[in-house]
mmCIF file of C-alpha atoms and ligand atoms in Angstrom:
data_model
loop_
_atom_site.group_PDB
_atom_site.id
_atom_site.type_symbol
_atom_site.label_atom_id
_atom_site.label_comp_id
_atom_site.label_asym_id
_atom_site.label_seq_id
_atom_site.Cartn_x
_atom_site.Cartn_y
_atom_site.Cartn_z
ATOM 1 C CA MET X 66 -29.875 -44.689 -79.437
ATOM 2 C CA ALA X 67 -30.686 -41.628 -81.542
ATOM 3 C CA LYS X 68 -27.737 -39.594 -80.255
ATOM 4 C CA PRO X 69 -24.737 -41.942 -81.217
ATOM 5 C CA GLU X 70 -26.196 -42.284 -84.644
ATOM 6 C CA GLY X 71 -26.682 -38.536 -85.158
ATOM 7 C CA THR X 72 -23.120 -37.996 -84.001
ATOM 8 C CA SER X 73 -21.521 -40.640 -86.148
ATOM 9 C CA GLU X 74 -23.539 -39.331 -89.172
ATOM 10 C CA ALA X 75 -22.089 -35.874 -88.622
ATOM 11 C CA LYS X 76 -18.646 -37.343 -88.383
ATOM 12 C CA SER X 77 -18.791 -39.499 -91.463
ATOM 13 C CA ALA X 78 -20.387 -36.456 -93.250
ATOM 14 C CA ASN X 79 -17.202 -34.549 -92.188
ATOM 15 C CA ARG X 80 -15.024 -37.176 -93.538
ATOM 16 C CA THR X 81 -16.822 -37.236 -96.794
ATOM 17 C CA GLU X 82 -16.381 -33.489 -97.039
ATOM 18 C CA LYS X 83 -12.669 -33.900 -96.457
ATOM 19 C CA LYS X 84 -12.331 -36.308 -99.209
ATOM 20 C CA LYS X 85 -13.624 -33.860 -101.589
ATOM 21 C CA GLY X 86 -10.668 -31.634 -101.032
ATOM 22 C CA PRO X 87 -7.328 -32.110 -102.717
ATOM 23 C CA ARG X 88 -5.667 -35.414 -101.917
ATOM 24 C CA HIS X 89 -2.283 -35.516 -100.061
ATOM 25 C CA ASP X 90 -0.195 -38.509 -99.480
ATOM 26 C CA HIS X 91 1.798 -37.966 -96.355
ATOM 27 C CA GLY X 92 3.942 -40.510 -94.768
ATOM 28 C CA SER X 93 4.243 -39.188 -91.267
ATOM 29 C CA ARG X 94 1.849 -37.853 -88.793
ATOM 30 C CA ASP X 95 3.590 -34.646 -88.544
ATOM 31 C CA SER X 96 3.286 -33.721 -92.219
ATOM 32 C CA HIS X 97 -0.372 -34.659 -92.184
ATOM 33 C CA SER X 98 -1.233 -32.353 -89.243
ATOM 34 C CA HIS X 99 0.600 -29.540 -91.152
ATOM 35 C CA SER X 100 -1.284 -29.872 -94.373
ATOM 36 C CA HIS X 101 -4.442 -29.847 -92.441
ATOM 37 C CA SER X 102 -3.817 -26.740 -90.644
ATOM 38 C CA HIS X 103 -2.660 -25.157 -93.759
ATOM 39 C CA LYS X 104 -5.943 -26.089 -95.448
ATOM 40 C CA ASP X 105 -7.730 -24.296 -92.544
ATOM 41 C CA SER X 106 -5.937 -21.093 -93.198
ATOM 42 C CA GLU X 107 -6.038 -20.820 -96.900
ATOM 43 C CA GLY X 108 -9.120 -22.668 -97.978
ATOM 44 C CA GLN X 109 -9.162 -25.871 -100.032
ATOM 45 C CA ARG X 110 -7.423 -24.921 -103.216
ATOM 46 C CA ASN X 111 -3.917 -24.230 -104.309
ATOM 47 C CA HIS X 112 -2.297 -27.190 -102.690
ATOM 48 C CA SER X 113 0.244 -28.123 -105.325
ATOM 49 C CA HIS X 114 3.091 -26.481 -103.623
ATOM 50 C CA SER X 115 5.095 -28.320 -100.904
ATOM 51 C CA HIS X 116 5.735 -27.321 -97.360
ATOM 52 C CA ALA X 117 9.276 -27.237 -95.889
ATOM 53 C CA SER X 118 8.593 -27.364 -92.221
ATOM 54 C CA GLY X 119 5.983 -28.434 -89.751
ATOM 55 C CA GLY X 120 5.597 -25.235 -87.901
ATOM 56 C CA HIS X 121 2.720 -23.583 -89.624
ATOM 57 C CA SER X 122 1.339 -20.264 -88.462
ATOM 58 C CA HIS X 123 -1.702 -18.395 -89.801
ATOM 59 C CA ALA X 124 0.353 -15.241 -90.706
ATOM 60 C CA PRO X 125 3.905 -16.463 -90.818
ATOM 61 C CA ILE X 126 5.383 -13.212 -92.422
ATOM 62 C CA VAL X 127 3.792 -11.013 -89.790
ATOM 63 C CA GLU X 128 4.833 -13.202 -86.912
ATOM 64 C CA ASP X 129 8.465 -13.424 -88.213
ATOM 65 C CA THR X 130 8.883 -9.746 -88.449
ATOM 66 C CA SER X 131 7.063 -8.959 -85.220
ATOM 67 C CA SER X 132 9.558 -11.183 -83.320
ATOM 68 C CA LEU X 133 12.386 -9.350 -85.094
ATOM 69 C CA ARG X 134 10.930 -6.098 -83.982
ATOM 70 C CA LEU X 135 10.462 -7.454 -80.431
ATOM 71 C CA TRP X 136 14.175 -8.313 -80.377
ATOM 72 C CA LEU X 137 15.068 -4.756 -81.629
ATOM 73 C CA GLY X 138 12.853 -3.260 -78.917
ATOM 74 C CA ILE X 139 14.471 -5.512 -76.176
ATOM 75 C CA ILE X 140 17.972 -4.440 -77.228
ATOM 76 C CA ILE X 141 17.215 -0.704 -77.451
ATOM 77 C CA ASN X 142 15.392 -0.767 -74.121
ATOM 78 C CA VAL X 143 18.053 -2.675 -72.164
ATOM 79 C CA LEU X 144 20.661 -0.219 -73.328
ATOM 80 C CA PHE X 145 18.505 2.909 -72.486
ATOM 81 C CA ALA X 146 17.351 1.400 -69.080
ATOM 82 C CA GLY X 147 20.935 0.712 -68.082
ATOM 83 C CA ALA X 148 21.981 4.229 -68.838
ATOM 84 C CA GLU X 149 18.922 5.676 -67.023
ATOM 85 C CA LEU X 150 19.539 3.454 -63.965
ATOM 86 C CA ALA X 151 23.069 4.725 -63.743
ATOM 87 C CA ALA X 152 22.070 8.275 -64.184
ATOM 88 C CA GLY X 153 19.332 7.733 -61.686
ATOM 89 C CA PHE X 154 21.643 6.644 -58.921
ATOM 90 C CA TRP X 155 24.301 9.318 -59.924
ATOM 91 C CA THR X 156 21.749 12.154 -59.640
ATOM 92 C CA ASP X 157 19.582 10.568 -56.912
ATOM 93 C CA SER X 158 16.594 11.341 -59.103
ATOM 94 C CA LEU X 159 13.534 9.119 -58.299
ATOM 95 C CA ALA X 160 11.987 10.097 -61.605
ATOM 96 C CA LEU X 161 14.869 8.581 -63.490
ATOM 97 C CA LEU X 162 15.030 5.560 -61.146
ATOM 98 C CA ALA X 163 11.352 4.918 -61.555
ATOM 99 C CA ASP X 164 11.480 5.301 -65.323
ATOM 100 C CA ALA X 165 14.574 2.895 -65.367
ATOM 101 C CA GLY X 166 12.722 0.347 -63.399
ATOM 102 C CA HIS X 167 9.727 0.781 -65.631
ATOM 103 C CA ASN X 168 11.917 0.398 -68.725
ATOM 104 C CA PHE X 169 13.399 -2.869 -67.295
ATOM 105 C CA SER X 170 9.849 -4.049 -66.619
ATOM 106 C CA ASP X 171 9.103 -3.116 -70.385
ATOM 107 C CA VAL X 172 11.999 -5.264 -71.432
ATOM 108 C CA MET X 173 10.465 -8.181 -69.359
ATOM 109 C CA GLY X 174 7.104 -7.530 -71.119
ATOM 110 C CA LEU X 175 8.859 -7.734 -74.538
ATOM 111 C CA VAL X 176 10.734 -10.912 -73.502
ATOM 112 C CA LEU X 177 7.459 -12.450 -72.523
ATOM 113 C CA ALA X 178 5.826 -11.273 -75.654
ATOM 114 C CA LEU X 179 8.437 -13.010 -77.608
ATOM 115 C CA ILE X 180 8.032 -16.283 -75.730
ATOM 116 C CA ALA X 181 4.368 -16.012 -76.484
ATOM 117 C CA VAL X 182 5.070 -15.427 -80.297
ATOM 118 C CA HIS X 183 7.397 -18.452 -80.156
ATOM 119 C CA LEU X 184 5.083 -20.718 -78.400
ATOM 120 C CA GLY X 185 2.288 -19.731 -80.713
ATOM 121 C CA LYS X 186 4.289 -21.020 -83.646
ATOM 122 C CA GLN X 187 4.769 -24.519 -82.104
ATOM 123 C CA ALA X 188 2.479 -27.080 -83.801
ATOM 124 C CA ALA X 189 -0.096 -28.851 -81.853
ATOM 125 C CA SER X 190 1.099 -32.301 -80.466
ATOM 126 C CA GLU X 191 -0.935 -35.350 -79.312
ATOM 127 C CA ARG X 192 -0.971 -34.036 -75.659
ATOM 128 C CA PHE X 193 -1.118 -30.216 -76.414
ATOM 129 C CA THR X 194 -3.961 -30.547 -78.786
ATOM 130 C CA TYR X 195 -4.362 -26.707 -79.132
ATOM 131 C CA GLY X 196 -0.718 -26.102 -79.544
ATOM 132 C CA LYS X 197 0.676 -23.708 -76.886
ATOM 133 C CA GLY X 198 -0.850 -20.393 -78.283
ATOM 134 C CA ARG X 199 -2.859 -19.926 -75.119
ATOM 135 C CA ALA X 200 0.337 -19.152 -73.347
ATOM 136 C CA SER X 201 -0.008 -15.604 -74.864
ATOM 137 C CA ILE X 202 -3.146 -14.983 -72.764
ATOM 138 C CA GLN X 203 -1.531 -16.191 -69.586
ATOM 139 C CA ILE X 204 1.575 -14.124 -70.419
ATOM 140 C CA SER X 205 -0.562 -11.074 -70.833
ATOM 141 C CA LEU X 206 -2.077 -11.809 -67.326
ATOM 142 C CA LEU X 207 1.314 -12.279 -65.705
ATOM 143 C CA ASN X 208 2.768 -9.152 -67.412
ATOM 144 C CA SER X 209 -0.163 -6.991 -66.130
ATOM 145 C CA VAL X 210 0.132 -8.067 -62.577
ATOM 146 C CA VAL X 211 3.979 -7.497 -62.454
ATOM 147 C CA LEU X 212 3.547 -3.959 -63.972
ATOM 148 C CA LEU X 213 0.848 -3.000 -61.518
ATOM 149 C CA ALA X 214 3.100 -4.213 -58.651
ATOM 150 C CA ALA X 215 5.932 -2.120 -59.999
ATOM 151 C CA ALA X 216 3.693 0.953 -60.252
ATOM 152 C CA GLY X 217 2.607 0.555 -56.611
ATOM 153 C CA ALA X 218 6.286 0.292 -55.511
ATOM 154 C CA ILE X 219 7.165 3.682 -57.399
ATOM 155 C CA ALA X 220 4.120 5.404 -55.973
ATOM 156 C CA VAL X 221 5.007 4.503 -52.373
ATOM 157 C CA GLU X 222 8.599 5.668 -52.762
ATOM 158 C CA ALA X 223 7.406 8.894 -54.410
ATOM 159 C CA LEU X 224 5.076 9.771 -51.682
ATOM 160 C CA GLN X 225 7.926 9.499 -49.164
ATOM 161 C CA ARG X 226 10.049 11.666 -51.226
ATOM 162 C CA LEU X 227 7.396 14.395 -51.637
ATOM 163 C CA GLN X 228 7.800 15.036 -47.853
ATOM 164 C CA GLU X 229 11.534 15.580 -48.278
ATOM 165 C CA PRO X 230 12.433 16.350 -51.929
ATOM 166 C CA ALA X 231 15.990 15.439 -52.800
ATOM 167 C CA ASP X 232 18.241 17.985 -54.487
ATOM 168 C CA VAL X 233 18.576 16.711 -58.128
ATOM 169 C CA PRO X 234 20.555 18.168 -61.101
ATOM 170 C CA GLY X 235 17.751 19.229 -63.541
ATOM 171 C CA MET X 236 19.922 19.292 -66.654
ATOM 172 C CA THR X 237 21.205 15.710 -66.348
ATOM 173 C CA ILE X 238 17.564 14.573 -65.971
ATOM 174 C CA VAL X 239 16.778 16.606 -69.121
ATOM 175 C CA TYR X 240 19.572 14.930 -71.173
ATOM 176 C CA ILE X 241 18.626 11.407 -70.148
ATOM 177 C CA ALA X 242 14.894 12.020 -70.580
ATOM 178 C CA ALA X 243 15.451 13.473 -74.060
ATOM 179 C CA LEU X 244 17.338 10.242 -74.928
ATOM 180 C CA GLY X 245 14.196 8.430 -73.601
ATOM 181 C CA VAL X 246 11.896 10.428 -76.000
ATOM 182 C CA LEU X 247 14.145 9.242 -78.921
ATOM 183 C CA VAL X 248 14.300 5.645 -77.690
ATOM 184 C CA ASN X 249 10.631 5.340 -77.074
ATOM 185 C CA GLY X 250 9.782 7.157 -80.247
ATOM 186 C CA ILE X 251 11.825 4.623 -82.228
ATOM 187 C CA SER X 252 10.197 1.742 -80.346
ATOM 188 C CA THR X 253 6.641 3.142 -80.962
ATOM 189 C CA ALA X 254 7.444 3.237 -84.762
ATOM 190 C CA LEU X 255 8.643 -0.365 -84.516
ATOM 191 C CA TYR X 256 5.143 -1.538 -83.295
ATOM 192 C CA TRP X 257 3.085 0.862 -85.396
ATOM 193 C CA GLN X 258 2.217 -1.873 -87.895
ATOM 194 C CA ASP X 259 1.386 -4.512 -85.178
ATOM 195 C CA ARG X 260 -0.889 -2.304 -83.123
ATOM 196 C CA LYS X 261 -4.164 -3.983 -84.312
ATOM 197 C CA GLU X 262 -2.730 -7.403 -84.861
ATOM 198 C CA ASP X 263 -2.679 -9.034 -81.476
ATOM 199 C CA LEU X 264 -3.282 -8.309 -77.789
ATOM 200 C CA ASN X 265 0.408 -8.440 -76.781
ATOM 201 C CA MET X 266 1.493 -6.402 -79.807
ATOM 202 C CA ARG X 267 -1.221 -3.852 -79.161
ATOM 203 C CA GLY X 268 -0.052 -3.727 -75.433
ATOM 204 C CA ALA X 269 3.547 -3.120 -76.550
ATOM 205 C CA PHE X 270 2.541 -0.402 -78.921
ATOM 206 C CA LEU X 271 0.401 1.506 -76.550
ATOM 207 C CA HIS X 272 3.088 1.181 -73.839
ATOM 208 C CA MET X 273 5.876 2.627 -76.088
ATOM 209 C CA ALA X 274 3.713 5.558 -77.180
ATOM 210 C CA ALA X 275 2.808 6.374 -73.570
ATOM 211 C CA ASP X 276 6.553 6.158 -72.563
ATOM 212 C CA ALA X 277 7.638 8.680 -75.254
ATOM 213 C CA LEU X 278 5.093 11.088 -73.704
ATOM 214 C CA VAL X 279 6.282 10.416 -70.144
ATOM 215 C CA SER X 280 9.896 11.019 -71.176
ATOM 216 C CA LEU X 281 8.904 14.258 -72.836
ATOM 217 C CA SER X 282 7.196 15.401 -69.560
ATOM 218 C CA VAL X 283 10.353 14.402 -67.665
ATOM 219 C CA VAL X 284 12.355 16.798 -70.046
ATOM 220 C CA VAL X 285 9.911 19.577 -69.154
ATOM 221 C CA GLY X 286 9.954 18.775 -65.559
ATOM 222 C CA GLY X 287 13.799 18.729 -65.505
ATOM 223 C CA LEU X 288 13.945 22.196 -67.134
ATOM 224 C CA ALA X 289 11.357 23.452 -64.643
ATOM 225 C CA MET X 290 13.556 22.211 -61.712
ATOM 226 C CA GLN X 291 16.581 23.615 -63.163
ATOM 227 C CA TRP X 292 15.051 27.104 -63.557
ATOM 228 C CA THR X 293 12.943 27.202 -60.303
ATOM 229 C CA GLY X 294 14.611 24.792 -57.859
ATOM 230 C CA ALA X 295 11.305 23.174 -57.202
ATOM 231 C CA TYR X 296 12.659 19.706 -56.440
ATOM 232 C CA TRP X 297 9.288 18.222 -55.531
ATOM 233 C CA ILE X 298 8.754 18.017 -59.286
ATOM 234 C CA ASP X 299 11.003 14.942 -59.364
ATOM 235 C CA PRO X 300 8.921 12.634 -57.101
ATOM 236 C CA ALA X 301 5.753 14.244 -58.708
ATOM 237 C CA LEU X 302 7.097 12.978 -62.117
ATOM 238 C CA SER X 303 7.693 9.531 -60.793
ATOM 239 C CA ILE X 304 4.035 9.382 -59.604
ATOM 240 C CA LEU X 305 3.187 10.329 -63.228
ATOM 241 C CA VAL X 306 5.349 7.364 -64.415
ATOM 242 C CA ALA X 307 3.409 4.992 -62.043
ATOM 243 C CA GLY X 308 0.167 6.410 -63.248
ATOM 244 C CA VAL X 309 1.128 5.786 -66.906
ATOM 245 C CA ILE X 310 1.939 2.150 -66.037
ATOM 246 C CA VAL X 311 -1.338 1.675 -64.409
ATOM 247 C CA TRP X 312 -3.140 3.228 -67.260
ATOM 248 C CA SER X 313 -1.440 1.174 -69.936
ATOM 249 C CA THR X 314 -1.824 -2.020 -67.929
ATOM 250 C CA VAL X 315 -5.524 -2.015 -66.861
ATOM 251 C CA GLN X 316 -6.928 -2.524 -70.291
ATOM 252 C CA LEU X 317 -4.418 -5.236 -71.129
ATOM 253 C CA LEU X 318 -5.242 -6.908 -67.832
ATOM 254 C CA TRP X 319 -8.994 -6.670 -68.440
ATOM 255 C CA ASN X 320 -8.727 -8.198 -71.947
ATOM 256 C CA ALA X 321 -6.454 -10.930 -70.772
ATOM 257 C CA LEU X 322 -8.873 -11.774 -67.905
ATOM 258 C CA LYS X 323 -11.775 -12.020 -70.319
ATOM 259 C CA LEU X 324 -9.853 -14.258 -72.682
ATOM 260 C CA SER X 325 -8.683 -16.457 -69.820
ATOM 261 C CA LEU X 326 -12.383 -16.928 -68.845
ATOM 262 C CA ASP X 327 -13.024 -18.166 -72.463
ATOM 263 C CA ALA X 328 -15.136 -14.943 -73.405
ATOM 264 C CA VAL X 329 -15.748 -14.412 -77.089
ATOM 265 C CA PRO X 330 -12.819 -12.321 -78.517
ATOM 266 C CA GLU X 331 -13.593 -8.656 -78.932
ATOM 267 C CA SER X 332 -13.291 -8.922 -82.644
ATOM 268 C CA ILE X 333 -16.148 -11.283 -83.026
ATOM 269 C CA ASP X 334 -19.813 -10.530 -82.465
ATOM 270 C CA PRO X 335 -21.426 -13.636 -81.130
ATOM 271 C CA GLY X 336 -24.902 -12.549 -82.105
ATOM 272 C CA GLU X 337 -23.906 -12.146 -85.672
ATOM 273 C CA VAL X 338 -22.301 -15.717 -85.654
ATOM 274 C CA ARG X 339 -25.624 -17.094 -84.237
ATOM 275 C CA ASN X 340 -27.739 -15.277 -86.735
ATOM 276 C CA TYR X 341 -25.565 -16.508 -89.599
ATOM 277 C CA LEU X 342 -25.884 -20.095 -88.389
ATOM 278 C CA GLN X 343 -29.662 -19.803 -87.791
ATOM 279 C CA GLY X 344 -30.091 -18.369 -91.224
ATOM 280 C CA LEU X 345 -28.539 -21.321 -92.962
ATOM 281 C CA GLU X 346 -30.944 -23.396 -95.208
ATOM 282 C CA GLY X 347 -32.342 -26.517 -93.315
ATOM 283 C CA VAL X 348 -31.066 -25.345 -89.859
ATOM 284 C CA MET X 349 -34.048 -25.543 -87.465
ATOM 285 C CA ASP X 350 -32.181 -24.853 -84.220
ATOM 286 C CA VAL X 351 -28.682 -23.644 -83.048
ATOM 287 C CA HIS X 352 -27.490 -24.496 -79.535
ATOM 288 C CA ASP X 353 -24.449 -24.903 -77.479
ATOM 289 C CA LEU X 354 -22.653 -22.299 -79.470
ATOM 290 C CA HIS X 355 -19.200 -21.599 -77.992
ATOM 291 C CA ILE X 356 -16.525 -19.230 -79.326
ATOM 292 C CA TRP X 357 -13.337 -18.841 -77.656
ATOM 293 C CA ALA X 358 -9.741 -17.704 -78.180
ATOM 294 C CA MET X 359 -7.133 -20.404 -78.721
ATOM 295 C CA SER X 360 -4.377 -17.555 -78.434
ATOM 296 C CA THR X 361 -4.407 -13.879 -78.624
ATOM 297 C CA ARG X 362 -4.584 -14.381 -82.482
ATOM 298 C CA LYS X 363 -6.612 -17.542 -83.106
ATOM 299 C CA SER X 364 -10.273 -18.315 -82.356
ATOM 300 C CA ALA X 365 -12.278 -21.556 -82.293
ATOM 301 C CA LEU X 366 -16.013 -22.224 -82.482
ATOM 302 C CA SER X 367 -18.133 -25.234 -81.563
ATOM 303 C CA VAL X 368 -21.883 -25.522 -82.128
ATOM 304 C CA HIS X 369 -24.788 -27.970 -82.318
ATOM 305 C CA LEU X 370 -27.007 -27.527 -85.343
ATOM 306 C CA VAL X 371 -30.548 -29.333 -85.534
ATOM 307 C CA VAL X 372 -31.276 -29.860 -89.249
ATOM 308 C CA ASP X 373 -34.416 -30.982 -91.124
ATOM 309 C CA SER X 374 -32.391 -33.600 -92.942
ATOM 310 C CA LEU X 375 -29.031 -35.254 -92.281
ATOM 311 C CA GLU X 376 -28.410 -35.317 -96.018
ATOM 312 C CA ARG X 377 -27.522 -31.615 -95.708
ATOM 313 C CA SER X 378 -24.473 -32.297 -93.558
ATOM 314 C CA PRO X 379 -21.684 -32.396 -96.252
ATOM 315 C CA ALA X 380 -22.923 -29.070 -97.798
ATOM 316 C CA LEU X 381 -23.492 -27.300 -94.514
ATOM 317 C CA LEU X 382 -20.142 -28.221 -93.024
ATOM 318 C CA LYS X 383 -18.412 -27.011 -96.245
ATOM 319 C CA GLU X 384 -20.232 -23.726 -96.165
ATOM 320 C CA ILE X 385 -19.805 -23.171 -92.429
ATOM 321 C CA LYS X 386 -16.114 -23.826 -92.503
ATOM 322 C CA ALA X 387 -15.435 -21.393 -95.294
ATOM 323 C CA ARG X 388 -17.737 -18.658 -94.002
ATOM 324 C CA VAL X 389 -16.784 -18.517 -90.247
ATOM 325 C CA LYS X 390 -13.099 -18.291 -91.516
ATOM 326 C CA SER X 391 -13.578 -15.586 -93.990
ATOM 327 C CA GLU X 392 -16.336 -13.494 -92.201
ATOM 328 C CA PHE X 393 -15.475 -13.934 -88.447
ATOM 329 C CA GLY X 394 -11.908 -14.979 -88.594
ATOM 330 C CA ILE X 395 -12.630 -18.300 -86.814
ATOM 331 C CA ALA X 396 -9.950 -20.890 -87.995
ATOM 332 C CA HIS X 397 -11.251 -23.952 -86.022
ATOM 333 C CA PRO X 398 -15.056 -24.575 -86.209
ATOM 334 C CA THR X 399 -16.364 -27.856 -84.773
ATOM 335 C CA VAL X 400 -20.029 -28.636 -85.772
ATOM 336 C CA GLN X 401 -22.290 -31.389 -84.392
ATOM 337 C CA ILE X 402 -25.174 -31.925 -86.607
ATOM 338 C CA GLU X 403 -28.343 -33.290 -85.067
ATOM 339 C CA GLN X 404 -31.556 -34.592 -86.637
ATOM 340 C CA ASN X 405 -33.949 -33.521 -83.808
ATOM 341 C CA ASP X 406 -33.909 -32.475 -80.169
ATOM 342 C CA GLU X 407 -33.721 -35.995 -78.776
ATOM 343 C CA ASP X 408 -30.233 -36.321 -80.212
ATOM 344 C CA CYS X 409 -28.989 -34.119 -77.598
ATOM 345 C CA PRO X 410 -30.983 -34.475 -74.285
ATOM 346 C CA GLN X 411 -28.674 -32.338 -72.199
ATOM 347 C CA CYS X 412 -29.013 -29.313 -74.305
HETATM 348 ZN ZN1 ZN T 780 7.109 1.513 -70.565
HETATM 349 ZN ZN1 ZN T 781 -27.011 -30.582 -79.153
#
């Protein structure tokens, strides 16, 4: 019977700890869950202000402007990709068609990122207890797979065209690609401040930067075709486009795969977390340590701690909650306190 006792002790300790925090009187379930998550993100003081809505996020200002920038990116890219597609058909340039297809897939990626930001803002419900933030990880996966398929299609078409290069007007390609340098340059600037924020935004930033370089090389290639009449440059450029898509996608895919397998997020060193927990006063053993991503922005931790005395529970829980947030950026720790190894026979 040792285990249930230990567990309920830890739970009641947790309840005691919560009561020490500022008191709120909330009528509805909704506003209660809001104040709780707010407390997670900002610590336990400064709670005299009131909250207008239930949709809390850990960095509301950043998320709001990042979705605004995503919208801007979508509009600019749709306009440009449309122009590029028309010019591609008109000139029969595979380089332009490939880049137009690629820009349309960029738009789809931005739309998916926007959906991820939106879903990440939705509060947890009784059924979706984590909220829907994890959709951002699945969206990264889906986006990567679609991009790799598009790259494959472009490469196949380019290899066929290399055998019989089509006669394409170099200067038209130069003008359109120069516009592409401008559009992608603006988009890159839009995502500059988000590049370290989040997996999807980082993906968007890297992508736009690579695209600006691709457009620049198409400008150079178009000039070369105009001067030399070497039309094989056109399919060769589209292979470059395909290569850039693969390059920018592989790392995104790899990170998304790791997160989807509940790997510890890159920004957190699990050894450091374990050392920190083991070093706490009164902690005899640390086991069942799990750290995982709840979304591309939020992380959670669960752990069992064997302590020398259950009296320590309230102080330990308070200390751990504050430190894992401030030091490791883990917003949702869950700690099971145990008196001795018999509390937890399966561990
Ligand atoms: Zn792109
Ligand atoms: Zn245990």
